[in-house]
Amino acid sequence: MSSPSAADRYARARDAQAHPLSSAFAASLRFELDPFQIAGCQALEEGRSVLVAAPTGAGKTVVGEFAIHLAMSAPPDARHPAKAFYTTPMKALSNQKFRELVDVYGADQVGLLTGDTNINGNARIVVMMTEVLRNMLYADSPALRGLRYVVMDEVHYLADRFRGAVWEEVIIHLPAEVRLVSLSATVSNAEEFGDWLDTVRGDTAVIVSETRPVPLEQHVLVRGDLLPLFDDRAGIATAQVNQELMRIRSFKGPTFENNRRAQQLRSSDHGAGGRYESGHRRPNKGARRPVRSANVHRIERLDRPDVVELLGRANLLPAIFFIFSRVGCDAAVQQVRRSGVRLTTPEERSEIRAIVEDRTRTLRDEDLAVLGYWEWLENLERGVAAHHAGLLPAFKEVVEDLFQRKLVKVVFATETLALGINMPARTVVLEKLEKFNGEARVAITSGEYTQLTGRAGRRGIDVEGHAVIQWTEGVDPQAVAALASRRTYPLNSSFRPTYNMAVNLIDQFGRARAREILESSFAQFQADRAVVGLARQVREQEESLAGYAAAMTCDRGDFAEYSAIRRELSDLEKLNRKDVTASRSTRDARQRELQALRRRMQRHPCHQCPDREQHARWAERYWRLTRTVDRLRQQIDNRTGTVARVFDRVVDVLAELEYVRIGDDGSTTLTSSGRTMRRIYGERDLLVAESLRRGIWSGLDASSLASLVCCLVYEPRRDEAGPGEHGLPRGPFRAALTATQDLWQVLDDLERDHHLPGTESVATGLAQAMHSWARGVALDRVLVEADMAAGDFVRWAKQTIDLLDQLSLVADAGVARTARSALDAVRRGIVAYSSV
């Protein structure tokens, strides 16, 4: 690598002089910053907000860490010391970032707020879920005093249809003096998002990098051979598909074995990889096999243990296998275990056992037995693990830790692992390029492919990362290459006003100002940009319409009027021919109307024009284009002010239910019920508020209230049937549930009357299990009742706790006391475990 020129050295020195804080920060790091990281830090030092969009593993968080450094380096202020908040979309990410920042700044300077964890919340640096910051903004929390910087990690979550609105609320409502650091995966419309940030937050630098810090090699695994997806000789710019793969796809005869190129990466060429201590050796299924028939080109897939061994010999471990099914992940671990493959040394196994025992020491032995702890530990000691949402969070955290320490070599994971957690591998294996989306099997998108393969290649460790696609029947190498080459991942807003948002905005700003704020959302910004394009089309079409109108001008009279009569006549004739089921009286009436139209047409002066048919051809074009223009105008009307119109409908519902009061002058104020709703967050905000107001839950004990609250947060699988009357808790619970369901129906009808989408019905699938858990029933029995994995149960239990916590603050004294008791009853055992 050539040394920098004198001009380059001078430019760097001048840059360092202009940005002394960035330069000092960069010099303190153990690695050299990339240009996009330097640009982000310098923009912050200049007092600007910044959007950084870069690939997974590129080091975006360095820019966020510099913002924290700036806050901690700010001159002391006795009243309000400078603060920095770091928001993430997931508790696992928050926990991970909290530990990292504690290592740098010390436990007394760093706090953590994730809803169910509250550590040092008044610290100068606080890591939190994005929802926590949204709630602080609406409550005007004292913790916001002195806030200088907010880092929004994984800000592309703004597109999430369930939670995305929270990101927009935070961005819009943060105080103007707060600098925002938005960290995003590579999105194809980063400039559009940056333009919006610039509009709502002020001066924002948009920094986009599409360069992976570790280059990615793409392979296709065909039997026992790793074939390059792209032909290296063609050059990167052309990205030409390896012709060997194209020949394999079109293979019809027995010559497959003789057509392999020397460029193949053979497993036998890489002996210095993993370590294996198999109890028995199986035949190498990756070895060459005879083709079964001259007319059969089915290629046998390698079993997973064979793929693991192949990657080990090729020195391509550690690896993450993405399998779009939890059952598939668990089955893969068992398959590798049964094969006898062991990827660890005795020293590594001892270290694994010590870490696992330390991290799980607070869990009871009987619970560990229910969770399959001993088998899980044995798999970890072999260097193999699964990672999916069904795992207990404590177990997932252990897997993540061991993988980062290079003790676990192979993880079989669902796609959720691709979202944010710091778990890079040398190799990522995709067994299939399609997944089940809840309704059907669909191909993964190029954005998903980029996100998944972004885990391959560890910065500072690997020279290159590797993506391996397993060959399956029907694989099209051209389609795979297109998937790997595209980087289209647009960021689209999912923002929509909620009842809680409406009452908070009205309370703080009044209705008129609230409408203006909502019209500044990214959703409306995108809609308005689309309107600009539609309006341009309308203008262009109107020019054509003027030309057509001129071309059909007739000196005998108004040809537009004449052609309208002809069109009406033609339409009625078509209707009469099609509608054979019409009654005799209807057909007679139509005939009279047809005769009247024919008389009008024949009497019109343009009917006698010798150029009538030539004019008519231009008139037909005119009317066709008019229909198109009308449709475009309708689209413009539908998009302009969309968010504000939805807000008005939400306010109308709130007014009808007396959560807000609208004065004669149009002013809108909150009632006492509206003030209660300000602190109720979630999909069911209206149902919860109305249930409290009507006293539906007043007679419930702690376990029944926990069970009913669980019904409000639980989202069943599409194919899941309800438990039926016999499967629900008895006593007052059933009456309260029936009343809540009846109330939901009333509210759903009211919402639909106001052209709002409504909500899903109350789900009772987890009611009995949560009731049992709150009464202290053992874990094994509860999981049988729940018919779900421990990780899923813990997730729903924590969401139940979150809503119970809200009830404990906003409900009347009796229900609030019961909510606190229910919260304590649910937060026990594996639900109460926290590694932080």
Tab-separated table of N, CA and C in Angstrom, residues 420-491:
chain	number	residue	atom	x	y	z
A	420	GLY	N	-29.301	-6.636	14.320
A	420	GLY	CA	-28.664	-5.786	15.316
A	420	GLY	C	-27.679	-6.418	16.264
A	421	ILE	N	-27.907	-7.657	16.747
A	421	ILE	CA	-27.010	-8.239	17.738
A	421	ILE	C	-25.606	-8.367	17.157
A	422	ASN	N	-24.595	-8.067	17.976
A	422	ASN	CA	-23.204	-8.132	17.516
A	422	ASN	C	-22.718	-9.583	17.567
A	423	MET	N	-22.987	-10.332	16.506
A	423	MET	CA	-22.564	-11.724	16.418
A	423	MET	C	-22.026	-12.033	15.027
A	424	PRO	N	-20.938	-11.406	14.627
A	424	PRO	CA	-20.393	-11.675	13.297
A	424	PRO	C	-19.752	-13.059	13.229
A	425	ALA	N	-19.760	-13.649	12.041
A	425	ALA	CA	-19.174	-14.969	11.805
A	425	ALA	C	-18.228	-14.877	10.619
A	426	ARG	N	-17.440	-15.904	10.414
A	426	ARG	CA	-16.634	-15.940	9.195
A	426	ARG	C	-17.515	-16.291	8.002
A	427	THR	N	-18.506	-17.170	8.251
A	427	THR	CA	-19.333	-17.668	7.152
A	427	THR	C	-20.801	-17.632	7.538
A	428	VAL	N	-21.647	-17.290	6.569
A	428	VAL	CA	-23.099	-17.395	6.717
A	428	VAL	C	-23.599	-18.384	5.678
A	429	VAL	N	-24.411	-19.336	6.127
A	429	VAL	CA	-24.964	-20.348	5.231
A	429	VAL	C	-26.471	-20.150	5.136
A	430	LEU	N	-26.975	-20.046	3.914
A	430	LEU	CA	-28.428	-19.969	3.684
A	430	LEU	C	-28.861	-21.291	3.060
A	431	GLU	N	-29.655	-22.050	3.799
A	431	GLU	CA	-30.094	-23.345	3.282
A	431	GLU	C	-31.162	-23.191	2.211
A	432	LYS	N	-31.967	-22.138	2.335
A	432	LYS	CA	-33.015	-21.870	1.344
A	432	LYS	C	-33.097	-20.363	1.124
A	433	LEU	N	-33.642	-19.994	-0.017
A	433	LEU	CA	-33.812	-18.576	-0.334
A	433	LEU	C	-35.286	-18.190	-0.304
A	434	GLU	N	-36.055	-18.930	0.477
A	434	GLU	CA	-37.469	-18.594	0.662
A	434	GLU	C	-37.837	-18.880	2.103
A	435	LYS	N	-38.913	-18.242	2.551
A	435	LYS	CA	-39.355	-18.445	3.926
A	435	LYS	C	-40.875	-18.380	3.967
A	436	PHE	N	-41.437	-18.861	5.062
A	436	PHE	CA	-42.886	-18.816	5.262
A	436	PHE	C	-43.220	-17.508	5.959
A	437	ASN	N	-44.085	-16.689	5.352
A	437	ASN	CA	-44.409	-15.367	5.917
A	437	ASN	C	-45.692	-15.371	6.743
A	438	GLY	N	-46.178	-16.569	7.080
A	438	GLY	CA	-47.427	-16.676	7.835
A	438	GLY	C	-48.583	-17.088	6.964
A	439	GLU	N	-48.457	-16.892	5.649
A	439	GLU	CA	-49.520	-17.269	4.727
A	439	GLU	C	-49.019	-18.197	3.621
A	440	ALA	N	-47.814	-17.942	3.145
A	440	ALA	CA	-47.288	-18.739	2.036
A	440	ALA	C	-45.765	-18.676	2.062
A	441	ARG	N	-45.136	-19.550	1.295
A	441	ARG	CA	-43.683	-19.503	1.150
A	441	ARG	C	-43.339	-18.456	0.107
A	442	VAL	N	-42.494	-17.511	0.484
A	442	VAL	CA	-42.132	-16.412	-0.413
A	442	VAL	C	-40.616	-16.299	-0.476
A	443	ALA	N	-40.119	-15.809	-1.603
A	443	ALA	CA	-38.681	-15.607	-1.762
A	443	ALA	C	-38.220	-14.477	-0.854
A	444	ILE	N	-37.018	-14.590	-0.295
A	444	ILE	CA	-36.487	-13.498	0.506
A	444	ILE	C	-36.133	-12.340	-0.423
A	445	THR	N	-36.176	-11.149	0.102
A	445	THR	CA	-35.887	-9.960	-0.703
A	445	THR	C	-34.375	-9.708	-0.724
A	446	SER	N	-33.956	-8.844	-1.624
A	446	SER	CA	-32.535	-8.497	-1.682
A	446	SER	C	-32.104	-7.811	-0.390
A	447	GLY	N	-33.011	-7.015	0.215
A	447	GLY	CA	-32.695	-6.379	1.493
A	447	GLY	C	-32.476	-7.409	2.591
A	448	GLU	N	-33.334	-8.441	2.623
A	448	GLU	CA	-33.175	-9.502	3.620
A	448	GLU	C	-31.891	-10.288	3.373
A	449	TYR	N	-31.582	-10.538	2.104
A	449	TYR	CA	-30.353	-11.259	1.767
A	449	TYR	C	-29.140	-10.463	2.261
A	450	THR	N	-29.154	-9.165	2.027
A	450	THR	CA	-28.049	-8.315	2.461
A	450	THR	C	-27.923	-8.320	3.981
A	451	GLN	N	-29.074	-8.264	4.670
A	451	GLN	CA	-29.062	-8.253	6.133
A	451	GLN	C	-28.498	-9.555	6.687
A	452	LEU	N	-28.904	-10.670	6.101
A	452	LEU	CA	-28.458	-11.981	6.580
A	452	LEU	C	-26.973	-12.190	6.315
A	453	THR	N	-26.551	-11.962	5.082
A	453	THR	CA	-25.154	-12.197	4.732
A	453	THR	C	-24.237	-11.134	5.330
A	454	GLY	N	-24.822	-10.030	5.827
A	454	GLY	CA	-24.022	-8.990	6.467
A	454	GLY	C	-23.314	-9.473	7.715
A	455	ARG	N	-23.741	-10.622	8.276
A	455	ARG	CA	-23.089	-11.191	9.457
A	455	ARG	C	-21.741	-11.829	9.121
A	456	ALA	N	-21.471	-12.051	7.830
A	456	ALA	CA	-20.255	-12.774	7.433
A	456	ALA	C	-19.069	-11.824	7.356
A	457	GLY	N	-18.008	-12.158	8.062
A	457	GLY	CA	-16.786	-11.362	8.013
A	457	GLY	C	-16.611	-10.541	9.265
A	458	ARG	N	-15.619	-10.913	10.093
A	458	ARG	CA	-15.401	-10.221	11.359
A	458	ARG	C	-14.295	-9.188	11.175
A	459	ARG	N	-14.659	-7.949	11.399
A	459	ARG	CA	-13.704	-6.855	11.201
A	459	ARG	C	-12.513	-7.016	12.146
A	460	GLY	N	-11.321	-6.888	11.610
A	460	GLY	CA	-10.109	-7.035	12.402
A	460	GLY	C	-9.687	-8.471	12.603
A	461	ILE	N	-10.512	-9.424	12.148
A	461	ILE	CA	-10.190	-10.845	12.311
A	461	ILE	C	-10.093	-11.529	10.946
A	462	ASP	N	-11.111	-11.292	10.100
A	462	ASP	CA	-11.175	-11.972	8.806
A	462	ASP	C	-10.728	-11.050	7.680
A	463	VAL	N	-10.029	-11.625	6.732
A	463	VAL	CA	-9.664	-10.891	5.523
A	463	VAL	C	-10.878	-10.759	4.620
A	464	GLU	N	-11.747	-11.770	4.660
A	464	GLU	CA	-12.968	-11.754	3.858
A	464	GLU	C	-14.031	-12.576	4.564
A	465	GLY	N	-15.292	-12.262	4.302
A	465	GLY	CA	-16.398	-13.067	4.789
A	465	GLY	C	-16.900	-13.966	3.672
A	466	HIS	N	-17.682	-14.977	4.043
A	466	HIS	CA	-18.161	-15.938	3.043
A	466	HIS	C	-19.659	-16.161	3.212
A	467	ALA	N	-20.384	-16.069	2.106
A	467	ALA	CA	-21.804	-16.420	2.072
A	467	ALA	C	-21.932	-17.693	1.255
A	468	VAL	N	-22.597	-18.694	1.813
A	468	VAL	CA	-22.748	-19.987	1.148
A	468	VAL	C	-24.230	-20.270	0.946
A	469	ILE	N	-24.619	-20.438	-0.311
A	469	ILE	CA	-25.995	-20.806	-0.647
A	469	ILE	C	-26.016	-22.295	-0.971
A	470	GLN	N	-26.874	-23.052	-0.299
A	470	GLN	CA	-26.950	-24.478	-0.596
A	470	GLN	C	-27.817	-24.710	-1.835
A	471	TRP	N	-27.312	-25.539	-2.731
A	471	TRP	CA	-28.044	-25.847	-3.965
A	471	TRP	C	-29.294	-26.648	-3.628
A	472	THR	N	-30.415	-26.225	-4.183
A	472	THR	CA	-31.665	-26.974	-4.051
A	472	THR	C	-32.302	-27.110	-5.421
A	473	GLU	N	-33.246	-28.013	-5.529
A	473	GLU	CA	-33.955	-28.192	-6.792
A	473	GLU	C	-34.581	-26.864	-7.222
A	474	GLY	N	-34.407	-26.509	-8.451
A	474	GLY	CA	-35.031	-25.303	-8.985
A	474	GLY	C	-34.246	-24.030	-8.757
A	475	VAL	N	-33.054	-24.131	-8.169
A	475	VAL	CA	-32.254	-22.918	-7.956
A	475	VAL	C	-31.823	-22.343	-9.298
A	476	ASP	N	-32.009	-21.048	-9.452
A	476	ASP	CA	-31.584	-20.349	-10.659
A	476	ASP	C	-30.383	-19.473	-10.300
A	477	PRO	N	-29.184	-19.837	-10.744
A	477	PRO	CA	-27.998	-19.045	-10.384
A	477	PRO	C	-28.121	-17.571	-10.770
A	478	GLN	N	-28.813	-17.297	-11.881
A	478	GLN	CA	-28.979	-15.896	-12.298
A	478	GLN	C	-29.804	-15.132	-11.265
A	479	ALA	N	-30.864	-15.787	-10.761
A	479	ALA	CA	-31.719	-15.129	-9.764
A	479	ALA	C	-30.959	-14.918	-8.458
A	480	VAL	N	-30.139	-15.910	-8.062
A	480	VAL	CA	-29.343	-15.783	-6.843
A	480	VAL	C	-28.353	-14.631	-7.000
A	481	ALA	N	-27.710	-14.559	-8.173
A	481	ALA	CA	-26.746	-13.491	-8.431
A	481	ALA	C	-27.421	-12.128	-8.380
A	482	ALA	N	-28.638	-12.025	-8.930
A	482	ALA	CA	-29.365	-10.748	-8.893
A	482	ALA	C	-29.691	-10.360	-7.455
A	483	LEU	N	-30.064	-11.366	-6.652
A	483	LEU	CA	-30.376	-11.132	-5.242
A	483	LEU	C	-29.147	-10.619	-4.499
A	484	ALA	N	-27.994	-11.220	-4.807
A	484	ALA	CA	-26.754	-10.855	-4.126
A	484	ALA	C	-26.206	-9.512	-4.600
A	485	SER	N	-26.566	-9.111	-5.815
A	485	SER	CA	-26.000	-7.887	-6.397
A	485	SER	C	-26.806	-6.651	-6.036
A	486	ARG	N	-28.130	-6.800	-5.873
A	486	ARG	CA	-28.975	-5.631	-5.621
A	486	ARG	C	-28.825	-5.169	-4.180
A	487	ARG	N	-29.002	-3.908	-3.968
A	487	ARG	CA	-28.962	-3.344	-2.625
A	487	ARG	C	-30.205	-2.489	-2.388
A	488	THR	N	-31.334	-2.934	-2.924
A	488	THR	CA	-32.565	-2.153	-2.792
A	488	THR	C	-33.242	-2.486	-1.464
A	489	TYR	N	-33.221	-1.541	-0.562
A	489	TYR	CA	-33.871	-1.701	0.738
A	489	TYR	C	-34.475	-0.364	1.118
A	490	PRO	N	-35.636	-0.042	0.530
A	490	PRO	CA	-36.217	1.279	0.782
A	490	PRO	C	-36.773	1.394	2.193
A	491	LEU	N	-36.664	2.567	2.747
A	491	LEU	CA	-37.194	2.850	4.076
A	491	LEU	C	-38.512	3.586	3.911
